[in-house]
PDB file of C-alpha atoms in Angstrom:
ATOM      1  CA  MET A   9    -118.979  74.980  52.042  1.00 51.00           C
ATOM      2  CA  THR A  10    -117.876  74.136  48.613  1.00 49.00           C
ATOM      3  CA  PRO A  11    -117.211  70.346  48.252  1.00 48.00           C
ATOM      4  CA  LYS A  12    -113.863  69.027  47.334  1.00 49.00           C
ATOM      5  CA  ARG A  13    -113.635  67.221  43.659  1.00 53.00           C
ATOM      6  CA  LYS A  14    -112.262  64.009  43.977  1.00 51.00           C
ATOM      7  CA  LYS A  15    -109.030  63.318  41.481  1.00 51.00           C
ATOM      8  CA  PRO A  16    -110.217  60.655  38.849  1.00 54.00           C
ATOM      9  CA  LEU A  17    -108.814  57.258  39.526  1.00 51.00           C
ATOM     10  CA  ALA A  18    -106.716  57.235  36.575  1.00 51.00           C
ATOM     11  CA  ALA A  19    -104.780  60.339  37.662  1.00 49.00           C
ATOM     12  CA  THR A  20    -104.587  58.786  41.422  1.00 49.00           C
ATOM     13  CA  THR A  21    -103.014  55.448  39.737  1.00 51.00           C
ATOM     14  CA  ALA A  22    -100.672  57.168  37.430  1.00 50.00           C
ATOM     15  CA  ALA A  23     -99.451  59.426  40.285  1.00 51.00           C
ATOM     16  CA  ALA A  24     -98.874  56.151  42.443  1.00 47.00           C
ATOM     17  CA  ALA A  25     -97.051  54.452  40.073  1.00 45.00           C
ATOM     18  CA  ALA A  26     -94.417  57.560  39.367  1.00 46.00           C
ATOM     19  CA  ALA A  27     -93.745  57.927  43.276  1.00 45.00           C
ATOM     20  CA  PHE A  28     -93.120  54.011  43.202  1.00 41.00           C
ATOM     21  CA  ALA A  29     -90.677  54.479  40.234  1.00 41.00           C
ATOM     22  CA  ILE A  30     -89.195  57.434  41.884  1.00 40.00           C
ATOM     23  CA  GLN A  31     -88.494  55.427  44.932  1.00 43.00           C
ATOM     24  CA  ALA A  32     -87.201  52.259  43.448  1.00 41.00           C
ATOM     25  CA  ALA A  33     -84.492  54.764  41.518  1.00 41.00           C
ATOM     26  CA  ALA A  34     -83.762  56.031  44.448  1.00 41.00           C
ATOM     27  CA  HIS A  35     -82.694  52.832  45.960  1.00 52.00           C
ATOM     28  CA  ALA A  36     -80.956  51.459  42.883  1.00 67.00           C
ATOM     29  CA  ALA A  37     -77.211  50.718  43.369  1.00 92.00           C
ATOM     30  CA  VAL A  38     -75.226  50.764  40.281  1.00 96.00           C
ATOM     31  CA  THR A  39     -71.175  50.548  40.948  1.00 97.00           C
ATOM     32  CA  VAL A  40     -68.601  49.966  38.481  1.00 97.00           C
ATOM     33  CA  ALA A  41     -65.181  48.705  38.916  1.00 98.00           C
ATOM     34  CA  ASN A  42     -62.438  47.322  36.652  1.00 98.00           C
ATOM     35  CA  TYR A  43     -60.390  43.808  36.897  1.00 99.00           C
ATOM     36  CA  ALA A  44     -56.786  42.995  35.267  1.00 98.00           C
ATOM     37  CA  PRO A  45     -54.759  40.199  35.393  1.00 98.00           C
ATOM     38  CA  CYS A  46     -53.172  38.549  38.315  1.00 97.00           C
ATOM     39  CA  LYS A  47     -51.851  35.472  37.221  1.00 97.00           C
ATOM     40  CA  SER A  48     -51.156  33.487  33.890  1.00 98.00           C
ATOM     41  CA  THR A  49     -49.893  30.276  32.887  1.00 98.00           C
ATOM     42  CA  GLU A  50     -47.660  31.368  29.773  1.00 96.00           C
ATOM     43  CA  GLY A  51     -47.593  35.567  30.243  1.00 96.00           C
ATOM     44  CA  PHE A  52     -49.136  36.604  26.793  1.00 96.00           C
ATOM     45  CA  GLY A  53     -52.922  37.399  27.277  1.00 98.00           C
ATOM     46  CA  ASP A  54     -53.862  40.252  28.854  1.00 98.00           C
ATOM     47  CA  PHE A  55     -57.337  42.135  29.197  1.00 99.00           C
ATOM     48  CA  LEU A  56     -59.376  44.677  30.909  1.00 98.00           C
ATOM     49  CA  ALA A  57     -62.889  43.851  32.014  1.00 99.00           C
ATOM     50  CA  THR A  58     -65.276  46.998  33.102  1.00 98.00           C
ATOM     51  CA  VAL A  59     -67.779  45.010  35.738  1.00 98.00           C
ATOM     52  CA  THR A  60     -70.967  46.839  36.161  1.00 98.00           C
ATOM     53  CA  TYR A  61     -73.315  45.949  39.497  1.00 98.00           C
ATOM     54  CA  THR A  62     -76.843  47.077  39.556  1.00 98.00           C
ATOM     55  CA  TYR A  63     -78.998  46.044  42.406  1.00 97.00           C
ATOM     56  CA  THR A  64     -82.769  47.467  42.979  1.00 91.00           C
ATOM     57  CA  GLY A  65     -83.576  45.601  45.690  1.00 93.00           C
ATOM     58  CA  GLY A  66     -85.076  42.300  46.669  1.00 96.00           C
ATOM     59  CA  THR A  67     -82.868  38.959  46.008  1.00 97.00           C
ATOM     60  CA  SER A  68     -82.035  39.586  42.579  1.00 97.00           C
ATOM     61  CA  ALA A  69     -79.295  41.513  40.848  1.00 98.00           C
ATOM     62  CA  SER A  70     -77.692  42.177  37.555  1.00 98.00           C
ATOM     63  CA  LEU A  71     -73.871  42.195  36.412  1.00 98.00           C
ATOM     64  CA  SER A  72     -72.552  43.726  33.189  1.00 98.00           C
ATOM     65  CA  VAL A  73     -68.825  42.694  32.241  1.00 99.00           C
ATOM     66  CA  GLN A  74     -67.186  44.662  29.443  1.00 99.00           C
ATOM     67  CA  LEU A  75     -64.288  42.433  28.311  1.00 99.00           C
ATOM     68  CA  ASP A  76     -61.477  44.069  26.408  1.00 99.00           C
ATOM     69  CA  ASN A  77     -58.634  42.449  24.726  1.00 99.00           C
ATOM     70  CA  THR A  78     -55.600  44.502  25.304  1.00 98.00           C
ATOM     71  CA  THR A  79     -52.781  41.851  24.418  1.00 98.00           C
ATOM     72  CA  LEU A  80     -50.043  43.669  22.609  1.00 97.00           C
ATOM     73  CA  PRO A  81     -50.740  43.465  18.698  1.00 97.00           C
ATOM     74  CA  ALA A  82     -47.491  41.524  17.719  1.00 96.00           C
ATOM     75  CA  LEU A  83     -48.770  38.347  20.096  1.00 96.00           C
ATOM     76  CA  GLY A  84     -51.933  38.165  18.312  1.00 96.00           C
ATOM     77  CA  GLY A  85     -54.294  35.849  20.086  1.00 97.00           C
ATOM     78  CA  TYR A  86     -58.098  36.064  21.006  1.00 98.00           C
ATOM     79  CA  ILE A  87     -60.378  36.113  24.057  1.00 98.00           C
ATOM     80  CA  THR A  88     -62.541  32.589  23.476  1.00 98.00           C
ATOM     81  CA  ALA A  89     -63.925  32.042  26.890  1.00 98.00           C
ATOM     82  CA  PHE A  90     -63.979  33.529  30.401  1.00 98.00           C
ATOM     83  CA  ALA A  91     -65.843  32.161  33.526  1.00 98.00           C
ATOM     84  CA  LEU A  92     -66.732  34.068  36.695  1.00 98.00           C
ATOM     85  CA  ASN A  93     -66.859  33.406  40.454  1.00 97.00           C
ATOM     86  CA  PRO A  94     -69.480  35.470  42.661  1.00 97.00           C
ATOM     87  CA  GLY A  95     -68.684  37.141  45.706  1.00 95.00           C
ATOM     88  CA  THR A  96     -70.028  36.000  49.186  1.00 93.00           C
ATOM     89  CA  GLY A  97     -73.552  35.772  49.566  1.00 94.00           C
ATOM     90  CA  VAL A  98     -74.646  35.223  45.830  1.00 97.00           C
ATOM     91  CA  THR A  99     -76.326  31.552  45.776  1.00 96.00           C
ATOM     92  CA  ALA A 100     -76.757  31.576  41.945  1.00 97.00           C
ATOM     93  CA  MET A 101     -75.552  33.295  38.621  1.00 97.00           C
ATOM     94  CA  ALA A 102     -76.289  32.526  35.026  1.00 96.00           C
ATOM     95  CA  PHE A 103     -75.366  33.944  31.684  1.00 98.00           C
ATOM     96  CA  VAL A 104     -78.228  36.216  30.039  1.00 98.00           C
ATOM     97  CA  SER A 105     -76.549  37.575  26.683  1.00 98.00           C
ATOM     98  CA  SER A 106     -73.716  38.971  25.026  1.00 98.00           C
ATOM     99  CA  THR A 107     -73.457  41.522  22.238  1.00 98.00           C
ATOM    100  CA  SER A 108     -71.122  39.118  20.427  1.00 98.00           C
ATOM    101  CA  ALA A 109     -73.361  36.344  18.703  1.00 96.00           C
ATOM    102  CA  ASN A 110     -70.305  33.973  18.712  1.00 97.00           C
ATOM    103  CA  PHE A 111     -70.492  33.554  22.504  1.00 98.00           C
ATOM    104  CA  SER A 112     -73.107  31.566  24.588  1.00 97.00           C
ATOM    105  CA  GLY A 113     -73.266  30.737  27.893  1.00 97.00           C
ATOM    106  CA  LEU A 114     -71.746  28.005  30.251  1.00 96.00           C
ATOM    107  CA  SER A 115     -73.375  26.304  32.799  1.00 90.00           C
ATOM    108  CA  GLY A 116     -71.664  25.652  36.203  1.00 90.00           C
ATOM    109  CA  PRO A 117     -69.757  24.581  37.267  1.00 96.00           C
ATOM    110  CA  VAL A 118     -67.622  25.586  34.620  1.00 97.00           C
ATOM    111  CA  SER A 119     -63.988  23.677  34.338  1.00 97.00           C
ATOM    112  CA  THR A 120     -61.191  25.983  33.997  1.00 98.00           C
ATOM    113  CA  PRO A 121     -58.082  23.615  34.154  1.00 97.00           C
ATOM    114  CA  PRO A 122     -55.516  24.322  36.131  1.00 97.00           C
ATOM    115  CA  PHE A 123     -57.884  26.742  37.887  1.00 97.00           C
ATOM    116  CA  GLY A 124     -60.404  24.250  39.391  1.00 96.00           C
ATOM    117  CA  SER A 125     -63.917  25.393  38.585  1.00 97.00           C
ATOM    118  CA  PHE A 126     -66.082  28.707  38.378  1.00 98.00           C
ATOM    119  CA  MET A 127     -69.794  29.383  38.886  1.00 97.00           C
ATOM    120  CA  THR A 128     -70.838  30.377  35.294  1.00 98.00           C
ATOM    121  CA  GLY A 129     -69.400  32.306  32.030  1.00 98.00           C
ATOM    122  CA  ALA A 130     -69.435  32.511  28.495  1.00 98.00           C
ATOM    123  CA  SER A 131     -67.188  30.749  25.544  1.00 98.00           C
ATOM    124  CA  THR A 132     -67.401  30.624  21.536  1.00 97.00           C
ATOM    125  CA  GLY A 133     -66.880  26.674  22.196  1.00 94.00           C
ATOM    126  CA  SER A 134     -68.727  24.179  24.118  1.00 91.00           C
ATOM    127  CA  GLY A 135     -66.474  24.861  27.054  1.00 96.00           C
ATOM    128  CA  TRP A 136     -63.872  26.723  28.617  1.00 97.00           C
ATOM    129  CA  LEU A 137     -60.804  25.062  26.892  1.00 96.00           C
ATOM    130  CA  GLY A 138     -62.347  25.759  23.760  1.00 89.00           C
ATOM    131  CA  GLY A 139     -61.819  24.194  20.416  1.00 85.00           C
ATOM    132  CA  GLY A 140     -61.893  24.587  16.401  1.00 86.00           C
ATOM    133  CA  SER A 141     -60.728  27.938  15.225  1.00 92.00           C
ATOM    134  CA  PRO A 142     -60.716  31.006  17.858  1.00 95.00           C
ATOM    135  CA  ASN A 143     -61.122  33.772  15.203  1.00 94.00           C
ATOM    136  CA  GLY A 144     -64.667  33.944  16.506  1.00 96.00           C
ATOM    137  CA  GLY A 145     -63.458  35.437  19.631  1.00 98.00           C
ATOM    138  CA  ILE A 146     -62.434  38.869  20.740  1.00 98.00           C
ATOM    139  CA  GLY A 147     -59.415  40.197  19.001  1.00 98.00           C
ATOM    140  CA  ILE A 148     -56.921  42.483  20.094  1.00 98.00           C
ATOM    141  CA  GLY A 149     -58.410  46.206  20.282  1.00 98.00           C
ATOM    142  CA  MET A 150     -61.753  44.831  20.297  1.00 98.00           C
ATOM    143  CA  SER A 151     -64.509  44.379  23.251  1.00 98.00           C
ATOM    144  CA  ALA A 152     -67.548  42.341  24.096  1.00 99.00           C
ATOM    145  CA  THR A 153     -70.035  43.126  26.566  1.00 99.00           C
ATOM    146  CA  PHE A 154     -71.789  39.983  28.588  1.00 99.00           C
ATOM    147  CA  VAL A 155     -74.856  40.313  31.389  1.00 99.00           C
ATOM    148  CA  PHE A 156     -75.425  37.923  33.763  1.00 98.00           C
ATOM    149  CA  SER A 157     -78.276  37.528  36.450  1.00 98.00           C
ATOM    150  CA  MET A 158     -77.385  37.058  40.299  1.00 98.00           C
ATOM    151  CA  THR A 159     -79.693  35.801  43.101  1.00 97.00           C
ATOM    152  CA  GLY A 160     -78.916  36.006  46.888  1.00 97.00           C
ATOM    153  CA  SER A 161     -80.625  37.253  50.001  1.00 96.00           C
ATOM    154  CA  ALA A 162     -81.439  40.978  49.970  1.00 97.00           C
ATOM    155  CA  ALA A 163     -78.947  41.547  53.037  1.00 97.00           C
ATOM    156  CA  ALA A 164     -76.005  39.863  50.821  1.00 96.00           C
ATOM    157  CA  LEU A 165     -76.909  41.434  47.443  1.00 97.00           C
ATOM    158  CA  GLY A 166     -77.389  44.797  49.052  1.00 96.00           C
ATOM    159  CA  ALA A 167     -73.979  44.742  50.681  1.00 96.00           C
ATOM    160  CA  LEU A 168     -71.884  44.143  47.540  1.00 97.00           C
ATOM    161  CA  ASP A 169     -70.651  46.501  44.823  1.00 97.00           C
ATOM    162  CA  ALA A 170     -68.759  46.030  41.254  1.00 97.00           C
ATOM    163  CA  GLU A 171     -65.598  45.264  43.497  1.00 97.00           C
ATOM    164  CA  THR A 172     -66.690  42.853  45.712  1.00 97.00           C
ATOM    165  CA  VAL A 173     -69.500  41.378  43.610  1.00 97.00           C
ATOM    166  CA  LEU A 174     -66.908  38.690  42.598  1.00 98.00           C
ATOM    167  CA  ALA A 175     -64.831  36.331  44.197  1.00 97.00           C
ATOM    168  CA  ALA A 176     -61.808  37.928  46.288  1.00 96.00           C
ATOM    169  CA  GLY A 177     -58.324  37.941  44.893  1.00 95.00           C
ATOM    170  CA  CYS A 178     -57.614  35.878  41.919  1.00 97.00           C
ATOM    171  CA  ASP A 179     -60.552  33.770  42.359  1.00 96.00           C
ATOM    172  CA  ALA A 180     -62.941  36.450  40.750  1.00 98.00           C
ATOM    173  CA  MET A 181     -62.548  35.570  36.629  1.00 98.00           C
ATOM    174  CA  ALA A 182     -60.731  33.286  34.519  1.00 99.00           C
ATOM    175  CA  VAL A 183     -60.069  34.130  31.061  1.00 99.00           C
ATOM    176  CA  ARG A 184     -58.934  31.929  27.864  1.00 98.00           C
ATOM    177  CA  PHE A 185     -56.863  33.468  25.360  1.00 98.00           C
ATOM    178  CA  ARG A 186     -56.183  31.185  21.892  1.00 97.00           C
ATOM    179  CA  GLY A 187     -54.901  31.659  18.548  1.00 95.00           C
ATOM    180  CA  GLY A 188     -51.698  33.507  19.172  1.00 94.00           C
ATOM    181  CA  ALA A 189     -49.449  34.696  16.268  1.00 93.00           C
ATOM    182  CA  VAL A 190     -46.136  33.547  17.938  1.00 81.00           C
ATOM    183  CA  THR A 191     -46.011  29.858  17.722  1.00 86.00           C
ATOM    184  CA  GLY A 192     -49.649  29.711  18.112  1.00 90.00           C
ATOM    185  CA  TRP A 193     -49.575  30.377  21.533  1.00 94.00           C
ATOM    186  CA  SER A 194     -52.664  30.047  23.856  1.00 96.00           C
ATOM    187  CA  ASP A 195     -53.089  31.113  27.525  1.00 98.00           C
ATOM    188  CA  LYS A 196     -55.016  30.817  30.787  1.00 98.00           C
ATOM    189  CA  VAL A 197     -55.252  34.231  32.964  1.00 99.00           C
ATOM    190  CA  LEU A 198     -56.703  34.976  36.090  1.00 99.00           C
ATOM    191  CA  GLY A 199     -58.341  38.172  36.993  1.00 98.00           C
ATOM    192  CA  GLN A 200     -59.115  40.391  39.965  1.00 98.00           C
ATOM    193  CA  ALA A 201     -60.614  43.793  41.040  1.00 98.00           C
ATOM    194  CA  LEU A 202     -58.608  46.979  40.797  1.00 97.00           C
ATOM    195  CA  PRO A 203     -58.417  48.883  43.909  1.00 88.00           C
ATOM    196  CA  THR A 204     -60.455  52.297  43.456  1.00 78.00           C
ATOM    197  CA  PRO A 205     -58.677  55.698  43.460  1.00 68.00           C
ATOM    198  CA  GLY A 206     -60.562  56.451  47.184  1.00 49.00           C
ATOM    199  CA  THR A 207     -59.186  53.045  48.419  1.00 42.00           C
ATOM    200  CA  LEU A 208     -55.710  53.299  47.237  1.00 40.00           C
ATOM    201  CA  ALA A 209     -55.928  56.871  48.572  1.00 41.00           C
ATOM    202  CA  VAL A 210     -56.731  55.719  52.354  1.00 39.00           C
ATOM    203  CA  ALA A 211     -54.332  52.767  51.866  1.00 39.00           C
ATOM    204  CA  GLY A 212     -51.621  55.824  51.213  1.00 45.00           C
ATOM    205  CA  LEU A 213     -52.467  57.521  54.311  1.00 42.00           C
ATOM    206  CA  ALA A 214     -52.723  54.567  56.465  1.00 44.00           C
ATOM    207  CA  ALA A 215     -49.037  53.819  55.158  1.00 44.00           C
ATOM    208  CA  LEU A 216     -47.985  57.071  55.981  1.00 43.00           C
ATOM    209  CA  GLY A 217     -49.387  57.106  59.344  1.00 46.00           C
ATOM    210  CA  ARG A 218     -47.564  53.806  60.245  1.00 46.00           C
ATOM    211  CA  ARG A 219     -44.115  55.137  58.866  1.00 50.00           C
ATOM    212  CA  ARG A 220     -44.447  58.504  61.040  1.00 46.00           C
ATOM    213  CA  ARG A 221     -45.126  56.132  64.054  1.00 46.00           C
ATOM    214  CA  ARG A 222     -42.160  54.425  63.555  1.00 47.00           C
ATOM    215  CA  ARG A 223     -40.177  57.497  63.666  1.00 49.00           C
TER     216      ARG A 223
END
């Protein structure tokens, strides 16, 4: 009987590592949602935030926010700061990086008058309200991407997605605009998640069903 040849230890280790990587990738959850204004103090500033939530297991996760300044060109203005509130179950959230060297992280709680305080954020100045020249902010038609780390229980983080990872309603984010071309305006704008197309379709079917039952 011919004895079986043992696999080299290096090959066995490599195979195990590859299997672990494949298993981790299979369990990784990456979701994307858009956030837009829901309340403004002045009615000038406008933005679109593309939020990407990545959870690969355990008690930590990552959040990426691409912030676009979509204010009308004639109005001018720069995004000079923004702040975030996490969803239910997130115990800590911290700034990691920005594609714009002009922004740095804000330690929480971040004061965002008249909207109270948020857990974390980023600004071109020392605070959310800002000071000095706004020109280092995100100009109209421009964008910057920010990364934040998150911690919480595995059960809580695993239950979240990009639409629920930030606080519900207008408590999700607060965006600061400064340096407007018209009368030098500034604005303070709250944002919330936009429903996904699937959510809108389900809501539409539910409304249709209610109308039919009334007939």
